[in-house]
Short mmCIF file of C-alpha atoms and ligand atoms in Angstrom, two decimals:
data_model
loop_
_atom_site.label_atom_id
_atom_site.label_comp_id
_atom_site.label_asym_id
_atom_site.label_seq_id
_atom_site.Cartn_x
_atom_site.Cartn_y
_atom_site.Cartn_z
CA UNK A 29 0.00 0.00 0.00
CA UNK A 30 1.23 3.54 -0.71
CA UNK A 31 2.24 5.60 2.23
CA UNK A 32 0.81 8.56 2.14
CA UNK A 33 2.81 11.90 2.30
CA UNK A 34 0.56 13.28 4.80
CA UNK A 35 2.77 16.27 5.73
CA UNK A 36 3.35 17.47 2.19
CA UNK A 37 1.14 20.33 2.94
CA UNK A 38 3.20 22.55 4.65
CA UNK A 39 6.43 21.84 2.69
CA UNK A 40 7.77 25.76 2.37
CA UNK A 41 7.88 27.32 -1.12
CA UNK A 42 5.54 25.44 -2.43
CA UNK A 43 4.04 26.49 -5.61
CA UNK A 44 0.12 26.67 -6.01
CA UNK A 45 -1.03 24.92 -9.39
CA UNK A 46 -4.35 26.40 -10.74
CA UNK A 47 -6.02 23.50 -9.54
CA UNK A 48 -5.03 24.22 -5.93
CA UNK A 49 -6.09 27.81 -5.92
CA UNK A 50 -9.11 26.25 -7.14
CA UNK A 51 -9.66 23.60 -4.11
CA UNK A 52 -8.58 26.98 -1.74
CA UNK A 53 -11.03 29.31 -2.95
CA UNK A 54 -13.51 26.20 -4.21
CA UNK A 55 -13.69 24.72 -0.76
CA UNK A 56 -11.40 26.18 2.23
CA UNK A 57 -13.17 29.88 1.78
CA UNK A 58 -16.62 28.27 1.26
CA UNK A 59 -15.95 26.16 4.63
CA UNK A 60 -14.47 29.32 6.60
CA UNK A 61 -18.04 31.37 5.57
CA UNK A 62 -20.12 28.44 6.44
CA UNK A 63 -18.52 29.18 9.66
CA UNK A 64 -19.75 32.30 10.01
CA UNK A 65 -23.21 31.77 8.43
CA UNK A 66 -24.24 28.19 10.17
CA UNK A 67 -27.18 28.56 12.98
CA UNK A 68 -25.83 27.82 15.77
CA UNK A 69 -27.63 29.67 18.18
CA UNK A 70 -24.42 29.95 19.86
CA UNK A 71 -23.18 33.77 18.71
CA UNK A 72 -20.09 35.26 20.10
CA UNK A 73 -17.17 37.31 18.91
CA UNK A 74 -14.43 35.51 16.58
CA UNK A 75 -12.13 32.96 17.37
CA UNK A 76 -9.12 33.96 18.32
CA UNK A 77 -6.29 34.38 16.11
CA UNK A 78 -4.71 31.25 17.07
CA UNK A 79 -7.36 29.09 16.80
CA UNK A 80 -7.27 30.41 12.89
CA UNK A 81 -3.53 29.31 12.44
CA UNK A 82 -4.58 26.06 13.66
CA UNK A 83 -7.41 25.53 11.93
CA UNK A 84 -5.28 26.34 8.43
CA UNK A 85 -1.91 25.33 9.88
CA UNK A 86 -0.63 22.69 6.86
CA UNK A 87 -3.43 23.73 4.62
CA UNK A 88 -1.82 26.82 4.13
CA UNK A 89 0.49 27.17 1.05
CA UNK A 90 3.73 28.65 1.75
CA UNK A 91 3.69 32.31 1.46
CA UNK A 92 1.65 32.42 -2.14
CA UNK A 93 -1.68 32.78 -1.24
CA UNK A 94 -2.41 35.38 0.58
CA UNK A 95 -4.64 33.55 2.94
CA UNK A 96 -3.48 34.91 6.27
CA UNK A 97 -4.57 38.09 4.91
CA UNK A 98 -8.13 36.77 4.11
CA UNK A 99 -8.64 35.71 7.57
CA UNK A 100 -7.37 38.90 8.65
CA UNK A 101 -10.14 40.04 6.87
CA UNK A 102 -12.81 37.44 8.13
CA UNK A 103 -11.68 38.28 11.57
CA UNK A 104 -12.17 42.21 11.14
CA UNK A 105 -15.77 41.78 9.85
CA UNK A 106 -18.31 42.84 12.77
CA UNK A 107 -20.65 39.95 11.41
CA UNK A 108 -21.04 37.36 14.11
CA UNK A 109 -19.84 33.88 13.67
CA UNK A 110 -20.49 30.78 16.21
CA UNK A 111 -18.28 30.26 19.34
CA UNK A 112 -15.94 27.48 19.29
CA UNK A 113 -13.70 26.50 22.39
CA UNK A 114 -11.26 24.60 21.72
CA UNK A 115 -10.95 23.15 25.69
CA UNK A 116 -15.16 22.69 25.55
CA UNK A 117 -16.99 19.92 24.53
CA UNK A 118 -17.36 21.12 21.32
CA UNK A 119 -20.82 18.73 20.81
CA UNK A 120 -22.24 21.77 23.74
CA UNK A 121 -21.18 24.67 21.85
CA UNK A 122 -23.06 23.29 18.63
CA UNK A 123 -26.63 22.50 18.22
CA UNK A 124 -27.39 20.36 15.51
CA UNK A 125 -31.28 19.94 14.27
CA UNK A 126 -32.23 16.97 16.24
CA UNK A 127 -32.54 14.28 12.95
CA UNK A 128 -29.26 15.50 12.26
CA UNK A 129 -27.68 14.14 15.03
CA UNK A 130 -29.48 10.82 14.74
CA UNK A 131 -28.12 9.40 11.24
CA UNK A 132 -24.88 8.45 12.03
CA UNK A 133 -26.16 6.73 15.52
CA UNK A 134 -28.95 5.53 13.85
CA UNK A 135 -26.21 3.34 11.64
CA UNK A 136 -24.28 2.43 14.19
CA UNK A 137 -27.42 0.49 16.11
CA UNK A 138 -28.73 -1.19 13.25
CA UNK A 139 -25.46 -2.22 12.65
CA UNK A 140 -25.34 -3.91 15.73
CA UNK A 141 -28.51 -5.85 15.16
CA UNK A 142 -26.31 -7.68 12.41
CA UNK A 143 -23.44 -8.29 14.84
CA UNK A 144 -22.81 -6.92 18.07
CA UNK A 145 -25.66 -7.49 19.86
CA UNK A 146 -25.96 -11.09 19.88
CA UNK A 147 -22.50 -11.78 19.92
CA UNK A 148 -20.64 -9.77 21.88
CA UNK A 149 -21.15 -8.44 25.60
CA UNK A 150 -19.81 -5.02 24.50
CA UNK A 151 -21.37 -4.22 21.80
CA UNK A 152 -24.84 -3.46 23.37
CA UNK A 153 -27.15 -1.21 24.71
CA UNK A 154 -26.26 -0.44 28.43
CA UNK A 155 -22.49 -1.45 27.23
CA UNK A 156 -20.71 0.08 24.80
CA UNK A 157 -22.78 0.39 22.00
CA UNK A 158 -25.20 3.05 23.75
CA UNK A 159 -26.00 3.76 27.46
CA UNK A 160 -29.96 3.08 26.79
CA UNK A 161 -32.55 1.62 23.73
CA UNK A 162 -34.56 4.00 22.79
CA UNK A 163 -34.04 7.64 22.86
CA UNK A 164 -30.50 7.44 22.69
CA UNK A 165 -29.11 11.51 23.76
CA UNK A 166 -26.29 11.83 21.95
CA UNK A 167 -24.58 14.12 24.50
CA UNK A 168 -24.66 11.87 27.11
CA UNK A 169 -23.22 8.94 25.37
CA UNK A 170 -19.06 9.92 25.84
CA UNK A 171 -17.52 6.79 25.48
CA UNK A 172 -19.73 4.58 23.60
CA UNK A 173 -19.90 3.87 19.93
CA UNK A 174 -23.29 6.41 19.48
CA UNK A 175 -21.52 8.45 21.05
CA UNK A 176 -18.62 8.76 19.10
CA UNK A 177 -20.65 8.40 15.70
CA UNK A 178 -22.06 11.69 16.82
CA UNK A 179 -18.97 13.39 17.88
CA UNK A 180 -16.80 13.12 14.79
CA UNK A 181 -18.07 15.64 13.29
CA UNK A 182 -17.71 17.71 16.54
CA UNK A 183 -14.39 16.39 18.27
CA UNK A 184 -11.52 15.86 16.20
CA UNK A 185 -9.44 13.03 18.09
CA UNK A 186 -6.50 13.33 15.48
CA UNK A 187 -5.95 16.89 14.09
CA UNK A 188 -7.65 18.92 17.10
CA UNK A 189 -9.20 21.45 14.00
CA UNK A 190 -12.59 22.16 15.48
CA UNK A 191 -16.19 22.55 13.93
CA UNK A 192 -16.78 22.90 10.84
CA UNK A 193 -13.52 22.02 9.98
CA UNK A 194 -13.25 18.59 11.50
CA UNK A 195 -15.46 17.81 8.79
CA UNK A 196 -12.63 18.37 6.20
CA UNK A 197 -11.36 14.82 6.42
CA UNK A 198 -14.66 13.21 6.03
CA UNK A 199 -14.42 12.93 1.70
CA UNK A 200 -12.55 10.75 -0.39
CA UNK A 201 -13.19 11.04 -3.70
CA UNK A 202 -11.14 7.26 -3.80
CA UNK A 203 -11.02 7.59 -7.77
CA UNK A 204 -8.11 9.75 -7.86
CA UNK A 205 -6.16 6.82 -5.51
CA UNK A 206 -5.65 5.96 -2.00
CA UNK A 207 -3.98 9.48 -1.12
CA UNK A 208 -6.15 11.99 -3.16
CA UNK A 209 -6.96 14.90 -0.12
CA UNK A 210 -10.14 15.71 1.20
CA UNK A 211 -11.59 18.80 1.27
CA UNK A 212 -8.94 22.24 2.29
CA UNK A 213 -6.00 19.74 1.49
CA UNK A 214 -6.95 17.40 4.16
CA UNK A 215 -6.17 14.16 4.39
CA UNK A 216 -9.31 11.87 3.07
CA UNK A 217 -11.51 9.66 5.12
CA UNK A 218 -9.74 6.54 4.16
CA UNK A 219 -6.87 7.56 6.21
CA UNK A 220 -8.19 9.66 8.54
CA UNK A 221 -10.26 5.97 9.16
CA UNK A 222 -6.99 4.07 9.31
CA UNK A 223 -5.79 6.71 12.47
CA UNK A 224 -8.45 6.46 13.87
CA UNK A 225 -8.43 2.27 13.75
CA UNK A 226 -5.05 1.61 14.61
CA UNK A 227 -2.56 4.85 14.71
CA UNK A 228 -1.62 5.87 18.23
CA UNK A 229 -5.01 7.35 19.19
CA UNK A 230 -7.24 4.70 17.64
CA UNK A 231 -9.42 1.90 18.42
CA UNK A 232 -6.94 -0.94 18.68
CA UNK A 233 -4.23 0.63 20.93
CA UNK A 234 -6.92 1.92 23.42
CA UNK A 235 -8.30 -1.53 23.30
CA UNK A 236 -5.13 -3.19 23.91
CA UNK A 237 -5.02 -1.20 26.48
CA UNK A 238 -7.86 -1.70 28.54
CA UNK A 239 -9.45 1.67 27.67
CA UNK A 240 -12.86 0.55 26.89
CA UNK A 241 -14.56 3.78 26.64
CA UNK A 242 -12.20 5.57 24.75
CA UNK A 243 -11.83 2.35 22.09
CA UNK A 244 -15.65 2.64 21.59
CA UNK A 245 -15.24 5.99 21.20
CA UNK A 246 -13.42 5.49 18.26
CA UNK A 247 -15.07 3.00 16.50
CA UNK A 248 -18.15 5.02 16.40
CA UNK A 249 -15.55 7.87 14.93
CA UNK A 250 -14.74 4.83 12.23
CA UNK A 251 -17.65 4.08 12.08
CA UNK A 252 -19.19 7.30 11.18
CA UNK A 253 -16.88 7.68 8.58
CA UNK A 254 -17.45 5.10 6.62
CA UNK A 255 -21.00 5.69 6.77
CA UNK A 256 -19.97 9.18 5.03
CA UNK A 257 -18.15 7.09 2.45
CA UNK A 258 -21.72 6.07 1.54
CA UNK A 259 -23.01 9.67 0.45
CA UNK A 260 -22.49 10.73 -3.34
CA UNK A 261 -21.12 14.57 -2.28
CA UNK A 262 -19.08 12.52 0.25
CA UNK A 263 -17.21 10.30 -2.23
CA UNK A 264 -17.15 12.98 -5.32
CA UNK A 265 -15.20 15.17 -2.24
CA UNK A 266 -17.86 17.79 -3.44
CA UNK A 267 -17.94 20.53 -0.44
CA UNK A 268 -21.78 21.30 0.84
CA UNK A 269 -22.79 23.09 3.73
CA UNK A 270 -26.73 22.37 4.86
CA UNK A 271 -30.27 23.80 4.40
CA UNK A 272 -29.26 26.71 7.15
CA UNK A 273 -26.41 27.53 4.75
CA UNK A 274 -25.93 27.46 1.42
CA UNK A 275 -24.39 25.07 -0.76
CA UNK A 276 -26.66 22.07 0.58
CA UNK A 277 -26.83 18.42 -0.82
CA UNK A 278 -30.28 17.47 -1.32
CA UNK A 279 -29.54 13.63 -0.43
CA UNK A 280 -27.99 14.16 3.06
CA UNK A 281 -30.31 16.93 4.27
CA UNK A 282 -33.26 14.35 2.54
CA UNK A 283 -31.34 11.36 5.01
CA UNK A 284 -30.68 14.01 8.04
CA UNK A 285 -34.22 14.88 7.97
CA UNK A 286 -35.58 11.05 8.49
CA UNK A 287 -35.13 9.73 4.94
CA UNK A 288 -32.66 6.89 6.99
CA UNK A 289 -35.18 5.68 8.93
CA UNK A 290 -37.15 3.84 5.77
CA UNK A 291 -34.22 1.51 6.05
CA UNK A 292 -33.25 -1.02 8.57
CA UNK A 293 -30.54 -4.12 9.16
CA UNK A 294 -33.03 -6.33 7.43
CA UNK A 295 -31.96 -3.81 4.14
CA UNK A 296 -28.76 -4.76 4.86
CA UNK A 297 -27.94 -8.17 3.78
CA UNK A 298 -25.99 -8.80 6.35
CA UNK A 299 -22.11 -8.57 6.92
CA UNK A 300 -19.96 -7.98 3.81
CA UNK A 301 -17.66 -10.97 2.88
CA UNK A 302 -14.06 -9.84 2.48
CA UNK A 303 -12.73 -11.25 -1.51
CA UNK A 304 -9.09 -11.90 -0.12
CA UNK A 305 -8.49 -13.16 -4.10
CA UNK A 306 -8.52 -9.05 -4.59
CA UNK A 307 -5.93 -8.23 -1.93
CA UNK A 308 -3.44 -5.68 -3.60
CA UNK A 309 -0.20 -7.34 -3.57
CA UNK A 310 1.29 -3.86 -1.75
CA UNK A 311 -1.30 -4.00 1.04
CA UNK A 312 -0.79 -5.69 4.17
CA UNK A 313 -3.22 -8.18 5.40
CA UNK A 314 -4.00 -5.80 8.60
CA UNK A 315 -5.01 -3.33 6.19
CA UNK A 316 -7.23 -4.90 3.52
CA UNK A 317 -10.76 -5.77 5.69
CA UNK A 318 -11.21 -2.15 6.62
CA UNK A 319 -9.99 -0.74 3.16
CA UNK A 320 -12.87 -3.06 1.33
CA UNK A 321 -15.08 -1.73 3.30
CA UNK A 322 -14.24 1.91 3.03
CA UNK A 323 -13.46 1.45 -0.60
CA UNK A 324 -16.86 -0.16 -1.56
CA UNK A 325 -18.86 2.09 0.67
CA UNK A 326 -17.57 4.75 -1.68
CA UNK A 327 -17.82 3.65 -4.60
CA UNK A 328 -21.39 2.32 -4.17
CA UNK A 329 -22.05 5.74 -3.59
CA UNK A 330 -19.61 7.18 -6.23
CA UNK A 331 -21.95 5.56 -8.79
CA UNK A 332 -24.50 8.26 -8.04
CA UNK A 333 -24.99 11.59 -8.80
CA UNK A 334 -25.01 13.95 -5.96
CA UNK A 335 -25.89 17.81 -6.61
CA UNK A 336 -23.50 19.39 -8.35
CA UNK A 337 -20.96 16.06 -9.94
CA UNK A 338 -22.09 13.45 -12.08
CA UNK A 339 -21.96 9.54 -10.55
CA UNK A 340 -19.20 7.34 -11.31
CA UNK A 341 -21.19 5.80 -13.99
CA UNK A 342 -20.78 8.50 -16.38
CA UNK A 343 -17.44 10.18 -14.87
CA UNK A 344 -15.11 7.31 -14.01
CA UNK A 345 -14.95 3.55 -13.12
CA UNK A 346 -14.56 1.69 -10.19
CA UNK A 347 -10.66 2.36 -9.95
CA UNK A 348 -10.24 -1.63 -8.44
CA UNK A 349 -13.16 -3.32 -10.60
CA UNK A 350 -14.56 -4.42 -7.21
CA UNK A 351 -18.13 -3.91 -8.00
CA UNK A 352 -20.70 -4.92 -10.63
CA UNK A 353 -23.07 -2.20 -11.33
CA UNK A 354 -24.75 -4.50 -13.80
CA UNK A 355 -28.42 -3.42 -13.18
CA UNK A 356 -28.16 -0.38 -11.09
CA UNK A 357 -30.12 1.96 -11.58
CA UNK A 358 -30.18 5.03 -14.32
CA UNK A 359 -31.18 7.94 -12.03
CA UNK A 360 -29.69 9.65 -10.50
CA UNK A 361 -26.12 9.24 -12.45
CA UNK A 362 -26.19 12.88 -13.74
CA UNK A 363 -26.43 15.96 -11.62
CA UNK A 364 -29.60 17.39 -13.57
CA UNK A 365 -31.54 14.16 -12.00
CA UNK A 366 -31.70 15.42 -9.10
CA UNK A 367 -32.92 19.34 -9.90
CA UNK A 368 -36.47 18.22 -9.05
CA UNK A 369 -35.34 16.91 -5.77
CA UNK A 370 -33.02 20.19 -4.27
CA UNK A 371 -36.03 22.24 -3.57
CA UNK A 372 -37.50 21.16 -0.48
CA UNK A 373 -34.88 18.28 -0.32
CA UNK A 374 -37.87 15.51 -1.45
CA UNK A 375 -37.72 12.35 -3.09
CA UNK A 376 -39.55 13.14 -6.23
CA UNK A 377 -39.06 10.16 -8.82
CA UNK A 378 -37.74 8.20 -5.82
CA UNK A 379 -34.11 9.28 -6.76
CA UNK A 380 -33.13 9.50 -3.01
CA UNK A 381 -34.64 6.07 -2.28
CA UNK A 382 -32.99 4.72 -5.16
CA UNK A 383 -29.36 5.89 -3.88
CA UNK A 384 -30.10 4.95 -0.21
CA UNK A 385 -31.19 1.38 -1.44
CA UNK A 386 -27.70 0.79 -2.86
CA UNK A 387 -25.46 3.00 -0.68
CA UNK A 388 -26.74 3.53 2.57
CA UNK A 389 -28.07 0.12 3.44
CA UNK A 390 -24.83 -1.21 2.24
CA UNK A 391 -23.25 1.45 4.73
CA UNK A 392 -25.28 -0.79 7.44
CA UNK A 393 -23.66 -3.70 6.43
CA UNK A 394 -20.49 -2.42 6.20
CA UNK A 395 -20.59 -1.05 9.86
CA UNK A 396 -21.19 -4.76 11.39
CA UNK A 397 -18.79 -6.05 9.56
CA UNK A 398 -16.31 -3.47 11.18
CA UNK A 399 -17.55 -4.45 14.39
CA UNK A 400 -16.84 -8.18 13.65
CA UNK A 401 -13.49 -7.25 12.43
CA UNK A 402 -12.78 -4.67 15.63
CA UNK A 403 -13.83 -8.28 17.99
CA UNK A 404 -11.99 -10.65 15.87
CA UNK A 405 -9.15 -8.60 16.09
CA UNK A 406 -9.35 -8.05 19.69
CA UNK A 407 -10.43 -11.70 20.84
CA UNK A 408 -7.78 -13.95 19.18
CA UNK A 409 -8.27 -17.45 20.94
CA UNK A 410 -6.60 -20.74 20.41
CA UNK A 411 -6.87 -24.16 22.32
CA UNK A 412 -4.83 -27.44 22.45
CA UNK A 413 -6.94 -30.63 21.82
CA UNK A 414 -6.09 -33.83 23.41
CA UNK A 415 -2.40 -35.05 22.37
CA UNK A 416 -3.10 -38.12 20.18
CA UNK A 417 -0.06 -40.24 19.49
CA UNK A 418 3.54 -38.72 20.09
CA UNK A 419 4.73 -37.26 16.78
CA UNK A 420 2.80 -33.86 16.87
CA UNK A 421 1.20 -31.20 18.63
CA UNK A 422 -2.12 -29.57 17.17
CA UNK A 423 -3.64 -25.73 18.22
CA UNK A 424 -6.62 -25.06 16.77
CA UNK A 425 -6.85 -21.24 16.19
CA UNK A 426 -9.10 -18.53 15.19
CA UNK A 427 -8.81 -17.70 12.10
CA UNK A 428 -11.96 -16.01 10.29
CA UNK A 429 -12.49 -14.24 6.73
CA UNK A 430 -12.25 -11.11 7.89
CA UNK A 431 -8.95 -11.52 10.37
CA UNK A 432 -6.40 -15.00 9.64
CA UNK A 433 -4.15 -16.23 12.01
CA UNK A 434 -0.60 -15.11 11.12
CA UNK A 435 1.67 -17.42 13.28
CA UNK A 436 1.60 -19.58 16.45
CA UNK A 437 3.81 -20.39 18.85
CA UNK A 438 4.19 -24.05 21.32
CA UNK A 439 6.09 -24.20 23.68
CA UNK A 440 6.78 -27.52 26.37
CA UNK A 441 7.51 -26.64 30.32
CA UNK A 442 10.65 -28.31 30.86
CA UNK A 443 11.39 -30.31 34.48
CA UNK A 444 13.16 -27.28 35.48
CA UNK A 445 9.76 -25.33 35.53
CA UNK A 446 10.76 -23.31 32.17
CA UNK A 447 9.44 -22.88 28.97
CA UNK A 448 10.66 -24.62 25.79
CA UNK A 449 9.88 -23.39 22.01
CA UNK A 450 9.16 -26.99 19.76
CA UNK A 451 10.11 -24.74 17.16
CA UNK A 452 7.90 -22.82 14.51
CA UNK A 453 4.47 -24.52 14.08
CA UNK A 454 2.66 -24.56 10.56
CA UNK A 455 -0.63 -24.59 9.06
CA UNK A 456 -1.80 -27.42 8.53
CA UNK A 457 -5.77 -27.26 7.61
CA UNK A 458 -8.70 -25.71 7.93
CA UNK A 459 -10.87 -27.25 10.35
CA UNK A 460 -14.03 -25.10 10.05
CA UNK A 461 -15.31 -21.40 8.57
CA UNK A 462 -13.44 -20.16 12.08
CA UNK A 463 -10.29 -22.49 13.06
CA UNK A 464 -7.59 -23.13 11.17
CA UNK A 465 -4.88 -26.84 13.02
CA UNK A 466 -2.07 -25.49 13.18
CA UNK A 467 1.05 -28.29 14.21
CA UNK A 468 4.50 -28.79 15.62
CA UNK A 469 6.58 -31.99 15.70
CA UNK A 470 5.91 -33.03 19.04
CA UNK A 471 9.80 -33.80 19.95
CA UNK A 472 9.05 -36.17 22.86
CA UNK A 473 5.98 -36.94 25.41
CA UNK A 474 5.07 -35.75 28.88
CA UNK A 475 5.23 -32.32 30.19
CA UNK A 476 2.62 -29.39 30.33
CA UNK A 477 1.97 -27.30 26.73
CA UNK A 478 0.98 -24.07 26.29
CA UNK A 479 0.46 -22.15 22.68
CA UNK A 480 -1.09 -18.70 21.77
CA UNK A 481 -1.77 -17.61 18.35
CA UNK A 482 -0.64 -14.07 16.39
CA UNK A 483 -3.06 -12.79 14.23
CA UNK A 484 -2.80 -10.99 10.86
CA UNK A 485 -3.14 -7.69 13.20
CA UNK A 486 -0.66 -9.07 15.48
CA UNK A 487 -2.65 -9.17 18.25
CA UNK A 488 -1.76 -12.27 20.63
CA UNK A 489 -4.08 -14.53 22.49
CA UNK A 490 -3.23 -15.66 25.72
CA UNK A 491 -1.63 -18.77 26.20
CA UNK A 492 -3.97 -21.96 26.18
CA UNK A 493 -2.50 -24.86 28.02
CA UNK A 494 -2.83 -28.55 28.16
ZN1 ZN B 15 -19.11 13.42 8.70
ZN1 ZN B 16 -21.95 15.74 4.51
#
């Protein structure tokens, strides 16, 4: 997999291509007004100067654009623009309209009506997944996965840029490759999602780590984003403020305003099987699951139109060939489809339905499969079945479609009371759609074993012992 330059921003000198000044003006200056015209019903003075040099520092382009000077500018006009603390809770300081706040929650518990609820202890109401059924408030659910589905939008774990410019990493438009920037030069969703997973401040470390609440926390940030991945203007990296603004996209404000709830996890079709077959040769085996998933989400809703680009089928192909689009839909493919459904944001001609049907019930699916893989990864288990004869020694471990087992390790206590290695065990077969035998010669008899398996993550089990 290509490592992204992720700091390539802020490289000094820099000179700004037409196309640039276009994304600047295009997006950054339509974001920075949207964050002086959004309702907030929060209205103070300006941020301070600072908080400006954070919020651009590395989207700035080395002394060519005269951006500092534009702020200056934004920052001198008496018009009032929302509050934002960076020390507050920044989910208090903004007031979203109450559907809006429920889509990305909304996703996360049907999601766990796939898998989660059944099979996990964690992932369920009055655990992790969200304090309560029912009325879930999203501002009382720090440290669950609702709650963090919420907050990404509001609470930037990775960059600290705060509202509305958190939001800057939440496009991909995945056609232009794995490292194409998000909106203001930001890195895209796909690897904002792969921080977020496993970088320092992500899902698997806290895990690890015993930090339950903050771990949830993040996989409802993951989890939110790849639900993103699943809106047209989300994958075309088209910028869009709301209704209150200007600049809306019909689709999400249609979805934000209850158009999700006409779908369910029975929509779904359960959790998405991962083609290993189609593994890049450059990606690691860590990295694939959750790259399907974000790649797929986007691209089923790249396919579509959103307000202002043209869908995938008309503009270009599924980059990877992962998806057959053999019968979908017509409309809406071209931006004009959907100029009978802007005003009033309605589904005339069922275009929104049609898009939802593909992309966001997929997005559903796609969710509980990242909660499989985020419990597979963290529960690798392995046992020891009875020793039969004396010439080898079997461990039966975990090893699923969406995370294999990568290595295992036996080891014999010697009479001295320490522990031997038998040397490197191998794969030997699959036993069943979850266990792979894996074996070791058994060099002699007698003596207590113990094993643990590595998976592809390289997470460990703990030792099993017979
Ligand atoms: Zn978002
Ligand atoms: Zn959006």
């Amino acid at each position: 997999m290509s490592i992204c330059n992720e700091g390539e921003n802020s490289k000094p000198g820099r000179r700004m291509s037409a196309r640039m000044r276009w994304r600047f003006f295009g997006e950054c200056l339509p974001l920075a007004l949207a964050l002086a015209c959004m309702n907030t019903g929060a209205l103070a003075g300006p941020p301070a100067a600072a908080e400006y040099g954070r919020i651009f520092d590395g989207a700035e382009p080395g002394g060519v654009l005269p951006a500092r000077a534009i702020l200056e500018t934004l920052k001198a006009e008496p018009a009032p623009v929302p509050q934002v603390k960076p020390t507050a809770q920044a989910h208090g300081d903004v007031e979203p309209r109450l559907d809006e706040k429920r889509a990305h929650p909304y996703v996360a518990i049907q999601a766990a009506y796939i898998f989660g609820i059944k099979e996990t202890p964690e992932i369920r109401f009055g655990a992790y997944l969200a304090r309560s059924e029912g009325d879930v408030d999203v501002r009382r659910e720090d440290g669950t996965i609702c709650g963090g589905a919420y907050d990404e939008d509001h609470r930037d774990h990775i960059d600290g840029y705060l509202w509305p410019f958190t939001m800057c990493s939440h496009f991909w438009e995945a056609d232009e490759g794995d490292c194409s920037k998000g909106l203001c030069r930001r890195r895209n969703a796909w690897r904002r999602g792969t921080l977020l997973w496993s970088g320092p401040e992500g899902v698997l470390p806290f895990y690890l780590k015993g930090d339950k609440a903050r771990a949830y926390d993040r996989l409802g940030h993951v989890a939110h984003l790849l639900a993103d991945m699943a809106t047209p203007a989300h994958a075309h990296r088209e910028f869009h403020g709301s209704d209150r603004c200007f600049l809306d996209d019909s689709y999400e404000d249609w979805m934000a305003d209850g158009g999700y709830r006409k779908f369910n996890h029975n929509d779904a079709g359960g959790v998405v099987p991962i083609p290993w077959d189609k593994k890049p040769a450059d990606m690691d085996s860590a990295s694939f699951p959750l790259y399907y998933l974000f790649y797929t989400a986007n691209q089923h809703a790249d396919y579509f139109a959103s307000d202002r680009t043209d869908g995938n089928a008309r503009q270009r192909t599924d980059r990877a060939g992962w998806l057959d689009y053999s019968g979908w839909p017509d409309s809406p493919t071209r931006d004009q489809d959907l100029a009978d459904n802007d005003p009033g944001d309605n589904d005339d001609d069922g275009d929104f339905t049609r898009i939802a049907s593909k992309a966001f019930v997929y997005s559903i699916g796609a969710t509980a499969t990242l909660y499989k893989l985020f419990w597979e990864t963290t529960h690798p288990r392995c046992e020891i079945p009875p020793v039969s004869g004396s010439s080898e020694i079997e461990v039966r471990a975990l090893s699923t479609n969406l995370v294999p087992a990568q290595a295992v390790e036996i080891e014999r206590r010697d009479p001295q009371g320490g522990w031997r290695s038998l040397g490197s065990a191998v794969r030997k077969s699959r036993q069943d759609e979850s266990h792979e035998l894996w074996s070791v010669a058994a060099g002699g008899a007698g003596g207590m074993l113990r094993a643990r398996m590595k998976n592809a993550a390289g997470v460990y089990s703990d030792w099993c012992l017979r």
